[in-house]
Amino acid sequence: MVPDHLAIIMDGNGRWAKSRRRPRLMGHRAGADALDRVMHYCKDAGIRYLTVYAFSTENWKRSDEEVSGLMKLLSRYIKSKAKRLVEDGVRFRVIGRRADLSEKLQKEIADLEEKTREGDFTLLVALSYGGRDEIVRAAAKLAAAGAKFTEEALSACMDAPDVPDPDLIIRTSGELRTSNFLLWESAYSEYYFTDVLWPDFGKDEFDKAIESYSKRERRMGGRLK
Ligand code: IPE
Ligand code: IPE
Ligand code: MG
């Protein structure tokens, strides 16, 4: 079985740049190229949803130079890829605290979401995203509506309630943690960890992850067959 929804913690851009004695931003640029490649592997494999962790609620702690460089890179990515995303049938969406982003970037995101609304492959980009933050915002929405707290009701208040939970979550660069990614949605996700740094993540590594997933038995709490 191929995952319907793949999520990726794209980590290791900084180390990739460091190993080449280049500025960290160069690593982030190479990371954006890796995303383009991997999106195509996903489409070819029959995956319908791809969520990528691009900037966490904790990443604001980084230097002003790195944060502003990342925001510029995003803005440039949106501008340069818009046409291609529409042509390729990619529905672009953002999850996370989008109000934290500049007004300009928010507008660019909203425009691209609107332009790509009809796409049949969904790319969710997690920006100023934290799993705890998403749960707290969802809970606040429910409380404000005076609604009853149930799993279904809370799920419906998450940032992308129409998207199924991720089947497989990949983290690159050798770190064995979730770093606040999709805490609610990952309850029964399978994980795949690799030492490969995100900018080096290629077709071989993608195939290995999908192959590993295909051999897993997802019991969801049931008994061994
Ligand atoms: C992941 O790469 C991208 C972001 C968090 C924006 P890092 O920048 O975390 O790279 P490392 O972990 O320092 O190598
Ligand atoms: C997680 O990576 C966030 C993204 C990939 C955007 P980090 O590099 O920020 O996570 P930690 O600090 O290693 O946990
Ligand atoms: Mg990192």
Coordinates of C-alpha atoms and ligand atoms in Angstrom, one line a residue:
M1 CA 0.0 0.0 0.0
V2 CA 1.1 3.5 -0.8
P3 CA 0.4 6.2 1.7
D4 CA -2.5 8.5 0.8
H5 CA -1.1 11.3 2.9
L6 CA 2.7 11.7 3.4
A7 CA 4.1 14.3 5.8
I8 CA 7.7 15.3 6.0
I9 CA 9.8 17.1 8.6
M10 CA 12.3 18.6 6.2
D11 CA 15.3 18.9 8.5
G12 CA 19.1 19.3 8.0
N13 CA 19.3 22.3 5.7
G14 CA 21.7 24.1 8.1
R15 CA 24.0 21.1 8.4
W16 CA 24.0 20.6 4.6
A17 CA 25.1 24.2 4.1
K18 CA 27.7 24.0 7.0
S19 CA 29.3 20.9 5.5
R20 CA 29.9 22.9 2.3
R21 CA 31.0 26.0 4.3
R22 CA 28.1 27.9 2.9
P23 CA 25.5 30.2 4.6
R24 CA 22.5 28.4 6.1
L25 CA 20.2 30.1 3.7
M26 CA 21.9 28.3 0.9
G27 CA 20.8 25.1 2.6
H28 CA 17.2 26.4 2.7
R29 CA 17.3 27.2 -1.0
A30 CA 18.6 23.6 -1.7
G31 CA 15.8 22.4 0.6
A32 CA 13.2 24.2 -1.6
D33 CA 14.5 22.4 -4.7
A34 CA 14.3 19.1 -2.8
L35 CA 10.6 19.8 -2.1
D36 CA 9.9 20.3 -5.8
R37 CA 11.5 17.0 -6.6
V38 CA 9.8 15.1 -3.9
M39 CA 6.4 16.5 -4.8
H40 CA 6.8 14.9 -8.2
Y41 CA 7.8 11.6 -6.7
C42 CA 4.6 11.7 -4.6
K43 CA 2.4 12.4 -7.6
D44 CA 4.0 9.7 -9.6
A45 CA 3.6 7.2 -6.7
G46 CA -0.2 8.0 -6.3
I47 CA 0.1 9.9 -3.1
R48 CA -2.7 12.5 -2.9
Y49 CA -1.7 14.7 0.1
L50 CA 1.8 16.0 1.0
T51 CA 2.3 18.1 4.2
V52 CA 5.7 19.6 4.7
Y53 CA 7.0 21.3 7.9
A54 CA 8.6 24.5 6.7
F55 CA 8.7 26.7 9.7
S56 CA 7.7 25.9 13.3
T57 CA 6.3 28.2 16.0
E58 CA 9.8 27.7 17.7
N59 CA 11.8 28.7 14.6
W60 CA 11.1 32.4 15.3
K61 CA 13.9 32.0 17.9
R62 CA 16.5 31.9 15.1
S63 CA 18.5 34.9 14.0
D64 CA 16.7 37.8 12.3
E65 CA 18.8 37.1 9.3
E66 CA 17.8 33.5 9.0
V67 CA 14.1 34.2 9.7
S68 CA 13.9 37.1 7.2
G69 CA 15.8 35.0 4.7
L70 CA 13.4 32.1 5.1
M71 CA 10.4 34.4 4.7
K72 CA 11.9 35.9 1.5
L73 CA 12.5 32.5 0.2
L74 CA 8.9 31.6 0.8
S75 CA 7.6 34.6 -0.9
R76 CA 9.9 34.0 -3.9
Y77 CA 8.9 30.3 -4.0
I78 CA 5.2 31.4 -4.2
K79 CA 5.8 33.9 -7.0
S80 CA 8.1 31.7 -9.1
K81 CA 6.0 28.5 -8.7
A82 CA 2.5 29.8 -9.0
K83 CA 2.0 29.1 -12.7
R84 CA 3.6 25.7 -12.5
L85 CA 1.5 24.6 -9.5
V86 CA -1.7 25.5 -11.3
E87 CA -0.5 23.6 -14.5
D88 CA 0.5 20.6 -12.4
G89 CA -2.9 20.5 -10.6
V90 CA -1.4 21.2 -7.2
R91 CA -3.8 22.6 -4.6
F92 CA -1.6 24.8 -2.3
R93 CA -2.6 25.3 1.3
V94 CA -1.0 26.7 4.5
I95 CA -1.5 25.4 8.0
G96 CA -0.3 27.2 11.2
R97 CA -0.4 30.6 12.6
R98 CA -0.6 32.5 9.4
A99 CA -1.4 35.8 11.2
D100 CA 2.2 35.7 12.4
L101 CA 3.4 36.2 8.9
S102 CA 3.7 39.6 7.2
E103 CA 0.6 41.0 5.6
K104 CA 2.3 40.8 2.2
L105 CA 3.1 37.1 2.6
Q106 CA -0.4 36.4 3.9
K107 CA -1.8 38.0 0.8
E108 CA 0.5 36.1 -1.5
I109 CA -0.5 32.8 0.2
A110 CA -4.2 33.6 0.0
D111 CA -3.9 34.4 -3.7
L112 CA -2.1 31.2 -4.4
E113 CA -4.6 29.2 -2.4
E114 CA -7.3 30.7 -4.4
K115 CA -5.6 30.2 -7.8
T116 CA -4.8 26.5 -7.0
R117 CA -8.2 25.7 -5.4
E118 CA -9.1 23.2 -8.1
G119 CA -5.9 21.1 -7.9
D120 CA -6.3 17.4 -7.2
F121 CA -3.0 16.9 -5.5
T122 CA -2.8 18.8 -2.1
L123 CA 0.4 20.4 -0.9
L124 CA 0.0 21.6 2.7
V125 CA 2.8 23.8 3.9
A126 CA 3.1 24.1 7.7
L127 CA 4.2 27.7 8.5
S128 CA 4.6 29.2 11.9
Y129 CA 3.1 25.8 12.8
G130 CA 3.1 24.1 16.1
G131 CA 1.0 21.0 17.0
R132 CA 0.3 22.3 20.5
D133 CA -0.7 25.7 19.1
E134 CA -3.1 24.1 16.6
I135 CA -4.8 22.0 19.3
V136 CA -5.1 25.1 21.6
R137 CA -6.6 27.2 18.8
A138 CA -9.0 24.4 17.9
A139 CA -10.1 24.0 21.5
A140 CA -10.6 27.8 21.8
K141 CA -12.8 27.7 18.7
L142 CA -14.9 24.9 20.3
A143 CA -15.2 26.7 23.6
A144 CA -16.2 30.0 21.9
A145 CA -18.9 28.1 20.1
G146 CA -20.1 26.6 23.4
A147 CA -19.9 23.2 21.6
K148 CA -19.4 19.8 23.3
F149 CA -15.8 18.5 23.3
T150 CA -15.5 15.3 21.4
E151 CA -12.7 14.0 19.2
E152 CA -14.8 14.6 16.1
A153 CA -15.6 18.1 17.1
L154 CA -12.0 19.0 17.9
S155 CA -10.8 17.4 14.6
A156 CA -13.2 19.6 12.7
C157 CA -11.6 22.6 14.2
M158 CA -8.0 21.8 13.1
D159 CA -6.3 23.7 10.3
A160 CA -7.1 21.3 7.5
P161 CA -10.2 19.3 8.7
D162 CA -10.9 18.0 5.1
V163 CA -7.5 16.3 4.9
P164 CA -7.1 12.7 6.1
D165 CA -4.5 12.1 8.9
P166 CA -1.0 11.4 7.7
D167 CA -0.3 7.8 7.0
L168 CA 3.5 8.2 7.0
I169 CA 5.7 10.8 8.5
I170 CA 9.3 11.1 7.3
R171 CA 12.0 13.0 9.2
T172 CA 15.4 13.6 7.7
S173 CA 18.7 14.4 9.2
G174 CA 18.9 11.8 11.9
E175 CA 16.9 13.5 14.6
L176 CA 14.5 11.2 16.3
R177 CA 11.7 13.5 17.5
T178 CA 8.6 15.2 16.2
S179 CA 9.5 18.8 17.2
N180 CA 5.8 19.7 17.6
F181 CA 4.6 18.5 14.2
L182 CA 1.0 17.3 13.7
L183 CA 0.6 16.2 17.3
W184 CA -3.2 15.6 17.0
E185 CA -3.2 14.1 13.5
S186 CA -0.3 11.7 14.0
A187 CA -1.9 9.5 16.6
Y188 CA -1.7 6.5 14.3
S189 CA 0.9 7.6 11.7
E190 CA 3.8 5.4 10.8
Y191 CA 7.3 7.1 11.1
Y192 CA 10.4 6.8 8.9
F193 CA 13.6 8.3 10.1
T194 CA 16.7 8.7 7.9
D195 CA 20.1 10.3 8.4
V196 CA 20.0 11.8 5.0
L197 CA 19.9 15.6 5.1
W198 CA 16.8 17.2 3.5
P199 CA 18.6 18.8 0.5
D200 CA 20.1 15.4 -0.3
F201 CA 16.8 13.5 -0.1
G202 CA 16.3 11.9 -3.5
K203 CA 14.4 9.2 -5.3
D204 CA 16.3 6.3 -3.7
E205 CA 15.5 7.5 -0.2
F206 CA 11.9 8.2 -1.1
D207 CA 11.5 4.7 -2.5
K208 CA 13.1 3.2 0.7
A209 CA 10.6 5.1 2.8
I210 CA 7.6 4.0 0.8
E211 CA 8.9 0.4 0.7
S212 CA 9.3 0.4 4.5
Y213 CA 5.8 1.8 4.9
S214 CA 4.3 -0.9 2.6
K215 CA 5.6 -3.6 4.9
R216 CA 4.1 -2.1 8.1
E217 CA 1.1 -3.7 9.6
R218 CA -1.2 -0.9 10.8
R219 CA -3.3 -2.4 13.6
M220 CA -4.7 0.8 15.0
G221 CA -5.0 -0.9 18.3
G222 CA -6.5 -4.1 16.9
R223 CA -4.8 -7.6 17.2
L224 CA -2.1 -9.1 15.2
K225 CA -3.4 -10.9 12.1
Ligands
IPE1 C1 15.2 22.6 8.5 O1 16.5 22.7 8.5 C2 14.5 23.8 8.0 C3 13.9 24.7 9.0 C4 13.8 24.4 10.3 C5 13.4 26.0 8.6 P1 17.4 23.3 9.7 O2 17.6 24.7 9.5 O3 16.7 23.0 11.0 O4 18.7 22.5 9.6 P2 19.7 22.0 10.7 O5 18.8 21.1 11.6 O6 20.2 23.2 11.4 O7 20.7 21.2 10.0
IPE2 C1 11.7 21.1 12.9 O1 13.1 21.2 12.7 C2 11.0 22.2 12.1 C3 11.1 22.2 10.7 C4 11.7 21.2 10.0 C5 10.5 23.3 10.0 P1 14.0 22.0 13.8 O2 15.3 21.9 13.3 O3 13.4 23.3 14.1 O4 13.7 21.1 15.1 P2 14.7 20.8 16.3 O5 15.1 22.1 16.9 O6 15.9 20.0 15.8 O7 13.8 20.0 17.3
MG3 MG 16.9 21.4 12.3

